[in-house]
Each structure stands twice: as C-alpha cells, then as structure tokens.
C-alpha cells in the first residue's frame, strides 16, 4: 500500500500529493485485470477527488501520523479509509462541552455515510478503468514477438552416462525483460551468457526471486514433450505475485519454453530416463536499496541435460526427523517456489548428513506433523488399525506445503488406479507418532518422497527421538510397490508411451 502523508484537507476530500518520505509509489494490488495508477505524479489523486466530490458533505481530513497507509481506491474498499481518517468540523460549530470522543464518534458516522454515498454514485457513473489503468495498457507477454540469435560456438555433447544433475547447460537461454512503464518486452533466445547486475539490484538484497523446475522429454519418435507445463506456469504465477513480481500469460510462456526446448533438443539423449531439465526463473532487477515493489524484472529460462536420478536403480534413503528447525509455517510462503525457502534448509540437511542420513524429514508444531522430506513432498502408505483398509496419505495444502506437480500427479493416478482397488487416498495431517505406531504394529507399508528430479524417492527408515521407524522395506528391497508403480505410470506419460492430457508435444 502506498504510504501517503495527509495534511488537513479542504472540503470535498481533496487529496494532496504524496509526502516526500513515501516509500512506495503505487496503490495496493488492484482487482484482477487492472494495474494500479502510478501515484507519485498525483495522477490518482484526480480520480479520488472526482470520487469524493460526488458527496455533497463538506468533510475535512486530518492525519493521525506522518505516514498513513491508504488502501486501494476501489469502491468496495472505500470504507477502509475510515480507519485511517477522522472527521473534523470547525471547532466553533461544536459546543465546548462536547467531548472529543463524542465528536470523533459522530464524525465517523458522517464519514461512513458520505463515503457510502460517494461509492454508490461512482460505481454507477465511473467505469473501473477510472480507478486503475487497464492492464492492457502494459504490454502482455507475447510469444509471437520472439527473436532468436543462435550461438556461433555450439558445445560438444557430453556422454549421457557422464551427466551430473545441474552441472552442464545448453547453448542458449530465453530471456524476457519487464518494466512498470511498458510491461513485457520482446522475448529473446540468445547464446547462453552471464547476467549483468548492478550491486544495488533488489534481488541481491531482498530476495525478489522465484523459479520453477520442469523437464522436456524425447519420445520414441524424436518428438519433444513437456509434462503438465500448465501446472508449472500456474505455480510460477502464484510465486511471482506473492513477492510483488509481475505475472504473465501462461499459454504464451509455455509456447516460448516449447520453442526453446525444441531449439535445444539435441541435448536430450535418446534413452529412457534422460531429459532436459528446464529452469524458468524470475528476478527483480531494479537498482535500489529501498524496500518496495520492483520497477523492473527479468524472466529467463536455462536448460541442463540430466540423466536418471538413480542411474543404477532405486536406492532407498534414510531420514532424520527434524524438530529443531522449521521449513515453513502458517501464513508464510512455504507453498511458493521461492529461492529464499531453500537456502535455510541446507544446514539442517548437513547436520542430518553428519549423522549418517541422506535427508531430513520436516516436522511442524508440538504435534510433530509430517510435512515434507528435504525438498520433496512426502507420501506414506499404511493400513487402518480397525478396518485393515490401505491408505495413501500426503499432507494437505494448508499453506506450508509446496503444490508439487508430481504430488498432484500421484494423487490423480492413485485415485484412478488405486481407489478402485479399495485404497483410500487422503490429503490429511498425520504425525510422527502415527507413523511410529503403524511401524510397531506392522501397518506401515511404505514411504517415499515425490518431486520433479526423481519422480519418487523411496524411504527405508526414519530416525525420530532416538528411535528408528522402519518404513516397510525388507533389507533386499529398495522400493515399495506403490512408489515403483507411480514411477512407471508417470514415466510412460512423460515419454509418450501413450497419449495423455498431461503430455504436451512441443510444435516442431
């Protein structure tokens, strides 16, 4: 919200220009489809004046503090202004014996009446565009404007068996700039290159950064496929909006990523298990040490050829239940794919590794709810104690859990294939105590993580409060039945073994 220092104002609720100390120059986020007026030049004040002159009441405003947060100037939000303002009649109009508190209460009622009247009149007479500049005035992301500059020095291909996740990159990158005056610039595919950022760039100081993880696959006919790119774009937009970065049209970005993947298709080995890892990223690029909405941003996509997560087959991992650190909390941003969510997780992971565990299992609250495993969503399969019914469980999307594309795919496939066989598919809270009890009673069937990199990662055991919870695997087994089925079902879709709505074939 813009912080606007109000002085006493004359009749008609006239609004002055922002004080020089304003930290932001825009209003709070507007309704969907509209972008806010820029307030720094006073453009919006004219609209607010017009709105307020619709009321016949002569009102005077006086600030409570030098910087008063003013909400969005949208009719249904106008009453929020009351909490920041007070009505002041000239002192001579009130008897001296009238209490200050009484005057304030009476003036608040008059303010409410006046604002309601103004809002009703303006809703009838003034189109929405009078309050907010149309989003269409800023350039939308347009895939048809793409320009491609190919490298003059193509890289040699690495042998598939020598590929290491995230270590090598392709010849090119996709980049699109954005600024608050014009919107999205023309997309460009250029040779892979370094970014040039001023030391004061806001992403370096305040973590204006979000990203996605997705893959391109090559089917038996040599066609390049993406797996559920619409879900990645949906989450990407949610992440960027949460940290005040610009949003974009998903279809256009999918089209651009498809053309980029096609251009780099020679980096995808013609072998099962290999793919091209795609990393769409957005950063705030405004040069400022002020904390505020970035006035410019950069969306870029790079690609890295990768091999199977388990090149020699599944290898079940051991976990340490982490109760001394928290990955996410209610009301936070644990459900968004922000870079700032990942760095704080490294130290607890290192501590788990120092005690002989491959990953840590994140617990939350005094109940010790199971949330995620490392950077993956967590699934467990147990038998009901009373009925014996098998249940596949994962934590619900309560704001602390990342909306994983693989997570959603496993749930969809489980409801399609397992539910008819009598399984119960649940998104619910469950605790470490529940898993421990299920293990002790022989009801814990298996556990596994789920994510883009590995699809599934089977869990052998979990260390918890000095006790070891065994997750249903025999010493000779590296995966449970459900994890293996999920991997096979998803891979068949990813590599186009049969046509499925989740598989997107990139145009050649």
Short mmCIF file of C-alpha atoms in Angstrom, two decimals:
data_model
loop_
_atom_site.label_atom_id
_atom_site.label_comp_id
_atom_site.label_asym_id
_atom_site.label_seq_id
_atom_site.Cartn_x
_atom_site.Cartn_y
_atom_site.Cartn_z
CA UNK A 1 0.00 0.00 0.00
CA UNK A 2 1.15 3.48 -0.73
CA UNK A 3 2.09 5.37 2.39
CA UNK A 4 0.69 8.85 1.94
CA UNK A 5 1.24 11.65 4.41
CA UNK A 6 -2.02 13.58 4.66
CA UNK A 7 -2.28 17.14 5.82
CA UNK A 8 -5.56 18.73 6.76
CA UNK A 9 -7.56 18.88 3.54
CA UNK A 10 -10.27 21.27 2.40
CA UNK A 11 -13.88 20.35 1.73
CA UNK A 12 -14.51 17.60 -0.79
CA UNK A 13 -11.94 15.08 0.50
CA UNK A 14 -9.31 16.51 -1.82
CA UNK A 15 -6.11 14.51 -1.65
CA UNK A 16 -2.68 16.12 -1.78
CA UNK A 17 0.36 14.66 -3.49
CA UNK A 18 2.32 12.07 -1.52
CA UNK A 19 4.83 13.26 1.02
CA UNK A 20 8.48 13.16 0.03
CA UNK A 21 9.04 10.35 2.52
CA UNK A 22 6.72 7.94 0.67
CA UNK A 23 8.36 4.55 0.31
CA UNK A 24 6.11 3.27 -2.49
CA UNK A 25 4.51 4.96 -5.47
CA UNK A 26 1.64 2.64 -6.18
CA UNK A 27 -1.55 1.55 -4.51
CA UNK A 28 -2.10 -1.94 -3.16
CA UNK A 29 -2.83 -4.79 -5.58
CA UNK A 30 -5.96 -3.99 -7.64
CA UNK A 31 -8.72 -6.38 -8.69
CA UNK A 32 -7.72 -8.95 -11.29
CA UNK A 33 -7.30 -7.48 -14.74
CA UNK A 34 -6.31 -3.96 -13.71
CA UNK A 35 -2.97 -2.41 -12.91
CA UNK A 36 -2.69 0.41 -10.35
CA UNK A 37 -2.31 4.05 -11.25
CA UNK A 38 1.10 5.47 -10.50
CA UNK A 39 0.61 7.81 -7.59
CA UNK A 40 3.96 9.57 -7.48
CA UNK A 41 2.87 12.18 -10.01
CA UNK A 42 -0.52 12.67 -8.40
CA UNK A 43 -2.40 11.03 -11.29
CA UNK A 44 -4.61 9.02 -8.99
CA UNK A 45 -5.43 11.94 -6.75
CA UNK A 46 -7.56 13.44 -9.50
CA UNK A 47 -9.62 10.28 -9.70
CA UNK A 48 -10.03 10.24 -5.93
CA UNK A 49 -11.02 13.92 -5.95
CA UNK A 50 -13.66 13.21 -8.58
CA UNK A 51 -14.98 10.37 -6.49
CA UNK A 52 -15.13 12.41 -3.34
CA UNK A 53 -16.77 15.44 -4.92
CA UNK A 54 -19.70 13.16 -5.65
CA UNK A 55 -20.55 13.52 -1.98
CA UNK A 56 -22.32 16.74 -1.02
CA UNK A 57 -20.97 16.60 2.53
CA UNK A 58 -18.23 19.05 3.41
CA UNK A 59 -15.61 16.86 5.08
CA UNK A 60 -12.19 17.63 6.43
CA UNK A 61 -9.39 15.10 6.93
CA UNK A 62 -6.56 15.27 9.37
CA UNK A 63 -3.70 12.79 9.60
CA UNK A 64 -3.16 10.65 12.68
CA UNK A 65 0.53 10.13 11.91
CA UNK A 66 3.02 11.45 9.34
CA UNK A 67 2.64 8.35 7.17
CA UNK A 68 -0.86 6.89 6.91
CA UNK A 69 -1.45 3.64 4.98
CA UNK A 70 -4.26 4.26 2.49
CA UNK A 71 -5.98 1.22 0.97
CA UNK A 72 -6.83 0.63 -2.68
CA UNK A 73 -9.12 3.34 -4.04
CA UNK A 74 -11.75 0.93 -5.26
CA UNK A 75 -15.45 1.47 -4.37
CA UNK A 76 -15.88 -1.64 -2.27
CA UNK A 77 -12.74 -0.77 -0.31
CA UNK A 78 -13.54 2.88 0.39
CA UNK A 79 -14.78 2.27 3.91
CA UNK A 80 -11.31 1.10 4.84
CA UNK A 81 -10.32 4.77 4.72
CA UNK A 82 -12.36 5.38 7.85
CA UNK A 83 -9.83 3.53 9.98
CA UNK A 84 -7.14 5.96 8.89
CA UNK A 85 -9.07 9.25 8.98
CA UNK A 86 -11.17 11.31 11.30
CA UNK A 87 -13.78 13.90 10.54
CA UNK A 88 -13.17 17.40 11.82
CA UNK A 89 -15.83 20.08 11.80
CA UNK A 90 -14.63 23.61 12.51
CA UNK A 91 -14.31 23.90 16.27
CA UNK A 92 -16.81 26.75 16.56
CA UNK A 93 -19.64 24.53 15.30
CA UNK A 94 -19.45 22.30 18.37
CA UNK A 95 -20.24 23.41 21.92
CA UNK A 96 -17.15 23.43 24.15
CA UNK A 97 -18.78 20.95 26.49
CA UNK A 98 -18.98 18.29 23.75
CA UNK A 99 -16.34 15.66 24.42
CA UNK A 100 -13.59 14.94 21.93
CA UNK A 101 -14.58 11.28 21.96
CA UNK A 102 -18.21 12.14 21.19
CA UNK A 103 -17.18 14.39 18.32
CA UNK A 104 -14.97 11.66 16.88
CA UNK A 105 -17.74 9.06 17.03
CA UNK A 106 -20.25 11.40 15.41
CA UNK A 107 -17.78 12.39 12.70
CA UNK A 108 -17.03 8.73 11.94
CA UNK A 109 -20.72 8.14 11.24
CA UNK A 110 -20.82 11.14 8.92
CA UNK A 111 -17.69 9.94 7.18
CA UNK A 112 -19.25 6.50 6.67
CA UNK A 113 -22.42 7.99 5.21
CA UNK A 114 -20.51 10.29 2.89
CA UNK A 115 -18.19 7.57 1.63
CA UNK A 116 -21.06 5.16 1.04
CA UNK A 117 -22.88 7.77 -0.98
CA UNK A 118 -19.79 8.59 -2.98
CA UNK A 119 -19.05 4.95 -3.68
CA UNK A 120 -22.59 4.25 -4.88
CA UNK A 121 -22.58 7.26 -7.20
CA UNK A 122 -19.16 6.45 -8.62
CA UNK A 123 -19.94 2.78 -9.16
CA UNK A 124 -22.88 3.86 -11.31
CA UNK A 125 -21.13 6.67 -13.12
CA UNK A 126 -17.45 5.79 -13.36
CA UNK A 127 -16.04 2.73 -15.17
CA UNK A 128 -13.44 0.65 -13.41
CA UNK A 129 -10.73 1.99 -15.68
CA UNK A 130 -11.08 5.38 -13.98
CA UNK A 131 -9.63 3.90 -10.81
CA UNK A 132 -6.99 1.71 -12.39
CA UNK A 133 -5.19 1.89 -15.67
CA UNK A 134 -6.20 -1.08 -17.79
CA UNK A 135 -3.67 -3.90 -17.63
CA UNK A 136 -3.89 -3.96 -21.42
CA UNK A 137 -2.08 -0.61 -21.46
CA UNK A 138 1.03 -2.51 -20.41
CA UNK A 139 2.39 -4.90 -23.00
CA UNK A 140 1.43 -8.51 -22.26
CA UNK A 141 3.87 -11.34 -22.75
CA UNK A 142 3.69 -12.08 -26.48
CA UNK A 143 5.32 -15.24 -27.84
CA UNK A 144 4.87 -14.05 -31.43
CA UNK A 145 7.49 -11.33 -30.84
CA UNK A 146 10.23 -13.90 -30.16
CA UNK A 147 13.62 -13.31 -31.77
CA UNK A 148 16.32 -15.99 -31.92
CA UNK A 149 20.06 -15.43 -32.13
CA UNK A 150 21.86 -18.73 -32.41
CA UNK A 151 25.29 -19.39 -30.97
CA UNK A 152 28.29 -19.46 -33.25
CA UNK A 153 30.09 -21.88 -30.95
CA UNK A 154 27.91 -24.95 -30.27
CA UNK A 155 29.01 -27.03 -27.30
CA UNK A 156 30.15 -30.61 -27.64
CA UNK A 157 27.69 -33.11 -26.19
CA UNK A 158 28.64 -34.93 -23.01
CA UNK A 159 28.27 -38.70 -22.91
CA UNK A 160 24.89 -39.50 -21.31
CA UNK A 161 26.42 -41.65 -18.59
CA UNK A 162 28.68 -38.75 -17.53
CA UNK A 163 25.88 -36.22 -16.99
CA UNK A 164 25.59 -34.79 -13.48
CA UNK A 165 22.40 -33.05 -12.41
CA UNK A 166 22.57 -29.28 -12.90
CA UNK A 167 26.26 -29.13 -13.84
CA UNK A 168 26.12 -28.60 -17.61
CA UNK A 169 23.99 -26.22 -19.63
CA UNK A 170 22.82 -25.90 -23.21
CA UNK A 171 23.88 -23.42 -25.89
CA UNK A 172 21.12 -20.87 -25.41
CA UNK A 173 18.85 -19.13 -22.91
CA UNK A 174 15.45 -17.48 -23.14
CA UNK A 175 15.09 -14.02 -21.58
CA UNK A 176 12.24 -11.50 -21.31
CA UNK A 177 12.55 -8.15 -19.57
CA UNK A 178 9.68 -6.31 -17.88
CA UNK A 179 9.27 -2.80 -16.51
CA UNK A 180 6.40 -0.95 -14.88
CA UNK A 181 6.15 1.69 -17.62
CA UNK A 182 5.85 -0.63 -20.63
CA UNK A 183 5.20 -4.16 -19.41
CA UNK A 184 6.78 -7.18 -21.08
CA UNK A 185 9.46 -6.58 -23.69
CA UNK A 186 10.13 -8.77 -26.74
CA UNK A 187 11.24 -12.32 -25.80
CA UNK A 188 14.73 -13.25 -26.94
CA UNK A 189 16.60 -16.51 -27.27
CA UNK A 190 20.31 -15.75 -27.24
CA UNK A 191 23.54 -17.65 -26.65
CA UNK A 192 23.94 -18.68 -23.00
CA UNK A 193 25.65 -15.81 -21.21
CA UNK A 194 26.26 -14.14 -17.87
CA UNK A 195 23.82 -11.63 -16.44
CA UNK A 196 24.98 -8.08 -15.76
CA UNK A 197 23.51 -6.75 -12.50
CA UNK A 198 24.25 -3.59 -10.55
CA UNK A 199 25.43 -4.29 -6.98
CA UNK A 200 22.31 -2.48 -5.76
CA UNK A 201 19.91 -4.71 -7.72
CA UNK A 202 17.00 -5.53 -5.42
CA UNK A 203 17.16 -9.32 -5.93
CA UNK A 204 20.62 -9.32 -4.33
CA UNK A 205 19.39 -7.61 -1.16
CA UNK A 206 15.75 -8.58 -0.64
CA UNK A 207 15.38 -11.95 -2.42
CA UNK A 208 12.95 -10.96 -5.15
CA UNK A 209 13.35 -14.34 -6.86
CA UNK A 210 11.17 -17.32 -7.72
CA UNK A 211 11.63 -20.25 -10.07
CA UNK A 212 10.21 -23.45 -11.48
CA UNK A 213 11.56 -26.92 -12.15
CA UNK A 214 10.28 -28.87 -15.17
CA UNK A 215 11.61 -31.24 -17.81
CA UNK A 216 11.48 -31.82 -21.54
CA UNK A 217 11.49 -35.44 -22.74
CA UNK A 218 12.14 -37.05 -26.12
CA UNK A 219 9.72 -39.81 -27.15
CA UNK A 220 10.46 -42.80 -29.39
CA UNK A 221 9.58 -40.75 -32.47
CA UNK A 222 12.02 -37.98 -31.56
CA UNK A 223 9.33 -35.50 -30.54
CA UNK A 224 9.98 -33.23 -27.57
CA UNK A 225 7.37 -33.34 -24.81
CA UNK A 226 6.68 -31.32 -21.66
CA UNK A 227 4.91 -32.79 -18.64
CA UNK A 228 1.98 -30.72 -17.32
CA UNK A 229 3.55 -27.31 -18.10
CA UNK A 230 0.25 -25.59 -17.25
CA UNK A 231 0.69 -26.61 -13.60
CA UNK A 232 4.20 -25.18 -13.51
CA UNK A 233 3.01 -21.90 -15.00
CA UNK A 234 0.14 -21.69 -12.52
CA UNK A 235 2.54 -22.11 -9.60
CA UNK A 236 5.10 -19.75 -11.17
CA UNK A 237 2.48 -17.01 -11.37
CA UNK A 238 1.44 -17.58 -7.76
CA UNK A 239 5.04 -17.37 -6.60
CA UNK A 240 5.82 -14.20 -8.54
CA UNK A 241 2.64 -12.46 -7.40
CA UNK A 242 3.43 -13.29 -3.76
CA UNK A 243 6.71 -11.35 -3.90
CA UNK A 244 5.39 -8.40 -5.95
CA UNK A 245 6.93 -9.52 -9.25
CA UNK A 246 4.92 -9.31 -12.48
CA UNK A 247 2.67 -12.12 -13.66
CA UNK A 248 2.32 -13.33 -17.24
CA UNK A 249 0.08 -15.19 -19.65
CA UNK A 250 0.74 -18.91 -19.12
CA UNK A 251 -0.02 -20.01 -22.68
CA UNK A 252 2.47 -17.58 -24.14
CA UNK A 253 5.25 -18.64 -21.78
CA UNK A 254 4.54 -22.32 -22.49
CA UNK A 255 4.84 -21.54 -26.20
CA UNK A 256 8.15 -19.78 -25.64
CA UNK A 257 9.53 -22.60 -23.47
CA UNK A 258 8.42 -25.11 -26.12
CA UNK A 259 10.37 -23.27 -28.83
CA UNK A 260 13.37 -23.05 -26.52
CA UNK A 261 13.21 -26.79 -25.76
CA UNK A 262 12.93 -27.57 -29.48
CA UNK A 263 16.00 -25.48 -30.21
CA UNK A 264 17.98 -27.36 -27.54
CA UNK A 265 16.59 -30.82 -28.34
CA UNK A 266 19.99 -32.17 -29.42
CA UNK A 267 20.98 -32.11 -25.75
CA UNK A 268 18.28 -34.66 -24.83
CA UNK A 269 19.75 -38.19 -25.09
CA UNK A 270 17.65 -40.75 -26.95
CA UNK A 271 17.50 -43.01 -23.91
CA UNK A 272 14.88 -43.72 -21.29
CA UNK A 273 15.46 -41.84 -18.06
CA UNK A 274 17.20 -38.89 -19.68
CA UNK A 275 15.68 -35.46 -20.12
CA UNK A 276 16.34 -31.73 -20.37
CA UNK A 277 15.83 -30.01 -17.04
CA UNK A 278 14.28 -26.56 -17.56
CA UNK A 279 14.66 -23.78 -15.00
CA UNK A 280 12.32 -20.79 -15.56
CA UNK A 281 13.37 -18.03 -13.14
CA UNK A 282 12.18 -14.50 -12.38
CA UNK A 283 14.14 -11.85 -10.52
CA UNK A 284 13.58 -8.23 -9.55
CA UNK A 285 16.18 -6.10 -11.33
CA UNK A 286 15.52 -2.55 -10.13
CA UNK A 287 18.63 -0.78 -8.88
CA UNK A 288 17.60 0.35 -5.40
CA UNK A 289 18.22 -0.26 -1.72
CA UNK A 290 14.68 0.86 -0.94
CA UNK A 291 12.28 -1.90 0.05
CA UNK A 292 9.36 -1.77 -2.34
CA UNK A 293 7.75 -3.23 -5.43
CA UNK A 294 10.44 -3.77 -8.09
CA UNK A 295 10.01 -1.46 -11.05
CA UNK A 296 11.74 -3.90 -13.39
CA UNK A 297 12.20 -7.65 -13.63
CA UNK A 298 13.80 -10.34 -15.74
CA UNK A 299 12.28 -13.70 -16.61
CA UNK A 300 14.79 -16.16 -18.01
CA UNK A 301 14.93 -19.88 -18.77
CA UNK A 302 18.05 -22.03 -18.84
CA UNK A 303 18.35 -25.75 -19.51
CA UNK A 304 20.54 -28.59 -18.29
CA UNK A 305 20.67 -32.14 -19.73
CA UNK A 306 20.22 -34.70 -16.97
CA UNK A 307 20.29 -38.44 -16.55
CA UNK A 308 18.28 -40.76 -14.28
CA UNK A 309 18.19 -39.70 -10.64
CA UNK A 310 19.02 -43.31 -9.74
CA UNK A 311 21.27 -44.45 -12.64
CA UNK A 312 21.67 -47.98 -11.23
CA UNK A 313 18.08 -48.31 -10.00
CA UNK A 314 16.27 -47.23 -6.86
CA UNK A 315 18.29 -46.66 -3.72
CA UNK A 316 16.11 -46.18 -0.65
CA UNK A 317 17.20 -43.33 1.64
CA UNK A 318 17.28 -42.89 5.40
CA UNK A 319 15.85 -39.75 7.01
CA UNK A 320 16.31 -37.84 10.23
CA UNK A 321 13.15 -36.25 11.61
CA UNK A 322 13.95 -32.56 12.17
CA UNK A 323 12.18 -30.92 15.10
CA UNK A 324 14.72 -28.21 15.94
CA UNK A 325 14.19 -26.22 12.71
CA UNK A 326 11.07 -25.35 10.69
CA UNK A 327 10.87 -25.27 6.90
CA UNK A 328 7.56 -23.39 6.67
CA UNK A 329 4.81 -22.05 8.90
CA UNK A 330 1.14 -21.00 8.55
CA UNK A 331 0.80 -17.64 6.87
CA UNK A 332 4.29 -17.88 5.40
CA UNK A 333 5.47 -18.71 1.88
CA UNK A 334 6.20 -22.43 2.18
CA UNK A 335 3.70 -23.12 -0.59
CA UNK A 336 5.58 -20.88 -3.06
CA UNK A 337 8.68 -21.84 -5.02
CA UNK A 338 10.96 -19.07 -3.81
CA UNK A 339 14.73 -19.32 -3.65
CA UNK A 340 14.54 -17.87 -0.16
CA UNK A 341 12.81 -21.07 1.00
CA UNK A 342 15.74 -23.29 0.06
CA UNK A 343 18.93 -21.77 1.48
CA UNK A 344 17.79 -22.05 5.15
CA UNK A 345 17.23 -25.79 4.64
CA UNK A 346 20.84 -26.60 3.82
CA UNK A 347 22.29 -26.50 7.35
CA UNK A 348 19.69 -28.93 8.85
CA UNK A 349 20.33 -31.22 5.88
CA UNK A 350 24.08 -31.07 6.54
CA UNK A 351 23.52 -31.86 10.19
CA UNK A 352 21.41 -34.88 9.24
CA UNK A 353 24.13 -36.00 6.83
CA UNK A 354 26.77 -35.71 9.57
CA UNK A 355 24.81 -38.33 11.49
CA UNK A 356 24.59 -40.69 8.53
CA UNK A 357 21.22 -39.73 7.00
CA UNK A 358 20.66 -38.77 3.36
CA UNK A 359 17.90 -36.25 4.04
CA UNK A 360 15.82 -34.70 6.78
CA UNK A 361 12.10 -35.04 7.37
CA UNK A 362 10.47 -31.72 8.29
CA UNK A 363 8.11 -31.81 11.27
CA UNK A 364 5.88 -28.98 12.43
CA UNK A 365 4.31 -27.99 15.73
CA UNK A 366 4.07 -29.66 19.08
CA UNK A 367 2.03 -32.41 17.40
CA UNK A 368 5.03 -33.09 15.12
CA UNK A 369 3.06 -33.16 11.91
CA UNK A 370 4.95 -34.63 8.96
CA UNK A 371 5.24 -32.01 6.21
CA UNK A 372 7.96 -32.53 3.57
CA UNK A 373 11.12 -34.56 3.06
CA UNK A 374 14.10 -32.44 2.05
CA UNK A 375 12.78 -30.51 -0.95
CA UNK A 376 10.14 -33.10 -1.87
CA UNK A 377 6.55 -33.82 -0.95
CA UNK A 378 6.12 -36.82 1.35
CA UNK A 379 3.80 -39.83 0.91
CA UNK A 380 3.16 -42.77 3.25
CA UNK A 381 1.07 -45.90 2.84
CA UNK A 382 -0.45 -47.50 5.95
CA UNK A 383 -3.17 -49.94 6.92
CA UNK A 384 -6.06 -48.77 9.05
CA UNK A 385 -5.85 -50.31 12.53
CA UNK A 386 -9.56 -51.07 12.77
CA UNK A 387 -10.57 -51.99 9.21
CA UNK A 388 -7.32 -53.00 7.56
CA UNK A 389 -8.03 -50.69 4.62
CA UNK A 390 -4.93 -49.44 2.85
CA UNK A 391 -4.47 -45.67 2.80
CA UNK A 392 -2.10 -43.49 0.77
CA UNK A 393 -1.51 -40.25 2.70
CA UNK A 394 0.15 -36.93 1.98
CA UNK A 395 -0.03 -33.66 3.90
CA UNK A 396 -2.77 -31.23 2.83
CA UNK A 397 -2.12 -27.95 1.02
CA UNK A 398 -2.51 -25.75 4.09
CA UNK A 399 -0.05 -23.05 3.04
CA UNK A 400 3.02 -24.83 4.42
CA UNK A 401 3.24 -27.45 1.66
CA UNK A 402 4.57 -26.80 -1.84
CA UNK A 403 1.97 -27.51 -4.53
CA UNK A 404 4.12 -30.12 -6.23
CA UNK A 405 3.27 -31.09 -9.80
CA UNK A 406 4.48 -34.64 -9.13
CA UNK A 407 2.45 -34.66 -5.89
CA UNK A 408 -0.70 -33.71 -7.78
CA UNK A 409 0.04 -36.31 -10.46
CA UNK A 410 0.49 -39.10 -7.91
CA UNK A 411 -2.79 -38.20 -6.25
CA UNK A 412 -4.55 -38.20 -9.61
CA UNK A 413 -3.11 -41.56 -10.64
CA UNK A 414 -3.84 -43.04 -7.20
CA UNK A 415 -7.48 -42.05 -7.47
CA UNK A 416 -7.60 -43.51 -10.96
CA UNK A 417 -5.80 -46.79 -10.29
CA UNK A 418 -5.65 -47.47 -6.53
CA UNK A 419 -9.04 -46.24 -5.33
CA UNK A 420 -10.95 -48.79 -7.46
CA UNK A 421 -8.82 -51.49 -5.81
CA UNK A 422 -10.04 -50.45 -2.36
CA UNK A 423 -7.40 -47.91 -1.39
CA UNK A 424 -8.25 -44.73 0.49
CA UNK A 425 -6.49 -41.67 -0.93
CA UNK A 426 -6.07 -38.94 1.68
CA UNK A 427 -4.73 -35.41 1.90
CA UNK A 428 -4.65 -35.01 5.66
CA UNK A 429 -2.41 -34.18 8.58
CA UNK A 430 -0.50 -37.06 10.14
CA UNK A 431 2.16 -37.20 12.82
CA UNK A 432 5.43 -38.97 13.51
CA UNK A 433 3.73 -40.71 16.41
CA UNK A 434 1.18 -42.14 13.97
CA UNK A 435 3.98 -43.46 11.75
CA UNK A 436 5.84 -44.89 14.73
CA UNK A 437 2.72 -46.68 15.98
CA UNK A 438 2.00 -48.03 12.48
CA UNK A 439 5.53 -49.40 12.26
CA UNK A 440 5.32 -51.03 15.69
CA UNK A 441 2.04 -52.68 14.72
CA UNK A 442 3.19 -53.78 11.27
CA UNK A 443 0.84 -51.41 9.45
CA UNK A 444 3.39 -49.06 7.80
CA UNK A 445 3.62 -50.35 4.24
CA UNK A 446 5.98 -47.83 2.61
CA UNK A 447 7.04 -44.19 2.41
CA UNK A 448 8.51 -42.09 -0.39
CA UNK A 449 9.27 -38.54 -1.44
CA UNK A 450 7.93 -37.07 -4.69
CA UNK A 451 9.37 -34.37 -6.93
CA UNK A 452 10.42 -33.42 -10.46
CA UNK A 453 14.03 -34.56 -10.21
CA UNK A 454 13.47 -38.15 -9.07
CA UNK A 455 9.68 -38.61 -9.54
CA UNK A 456 9.75 -40.75 -6.39
CA UNK A 457 12.43 -41.42 -3.77
CA UNK A 458 11.75 -44.47 -1.55
CA UNK A 459 12.41 -44.17 2.20
CA UNK A 460 13.88 -47.06 4.18
CA UNK A 461 13.85 -45.67 7.72
CA UNK A 462 13.35 -42.51 9.78
CA UNK A 463 15.29 -41.60 12.91
CA UNK A 464 12.99 -39.96 15.46
CA UNK A 465 13.83 -39.15 19.09
CA UNK A 466 16.42 -41.87 19.31
CA UNK A 467 14.06 -44.45 17.81
CA UNK A 468 14.16 -45.90 14.31
CA UNK A 469 10.94 -46.08 12.30
CA UNK A 470 11.17 -48.75 9.61
CA UNK A 471 9.14 -47.88 6.52
CA UNK A 472 8.08 -51.31 5.31
CA UNK A 473 11.05 -52.32 3.14
CA UNK A 474 12.88 -55.59 3.51
CA UNK A 475 16.67 -55.47 3.51
CA UNK A 476 16.69 -56.78 -0.05
CA UNK A 477 14.19 -54.17 -1.28
CA UNK A 478 14.92 -50.63 -2.47
CA UNK A 479 11.36 -49.58 -3.26
CA UNK A 480 7.83 -50.30 -2.22
CA UNK A 481 5.11 -51.40 -4.62
CA UNK A 482 3.31 -48.05 -4.83
CA UNK A 483 6.42 -45.93 -5.41
CA UNK A 484 7.51 -48.23 -8.23
CA UNK A 485 4.06 -48.16 -9.84
CA UNK A 486 3.90 -44.38 -9.65
CA UNK A 487 7.32 -44.02 -11.29
CA UNK A 488 6.35 -46.33 -14.13
CA UNK A 489 2.94 -44.72 -14.69
CA UNK A 490 4.34 -41.20 -14.77
CA UNK A 491 7.31 -42.08 -17.00
CA UNK A 492 5.00 -43.68 -19.55
CA UNK A 493 3.15 -40.38 -19.82
CA UNK A 494 6.32 -38.26 -19.84
CA UNK A 495 7.91 -40.27 -22.66
CA UNK A 496 4.71 -40.53 -24.69
CA UNK A 497 4.26 -44.29 -24.49
CA UNK A 498 0.57 -43.48 -24.83
CA UNK A 499 -1.26 -40.22 -25.39
CA UNK A 500 -2.36 -38.45 -22.23
CA UNK A 501 -3.64 -34.97 -21.50
CA UNK A 502 -0.68 -34.36 -19.19
CA UNK A 503 1.83 -34.78 -22.02
CA UNK A 504 2.37 -31.66 -24.13
CA UNK A 505 4.03 -32.18 -27.52
CA UNK A 506 6.09 -29.14 -28.49
CA UNK A 507 5.44 -27.90 -32.04
CA UNK A 508 8.34 -28.55 -34.42
#
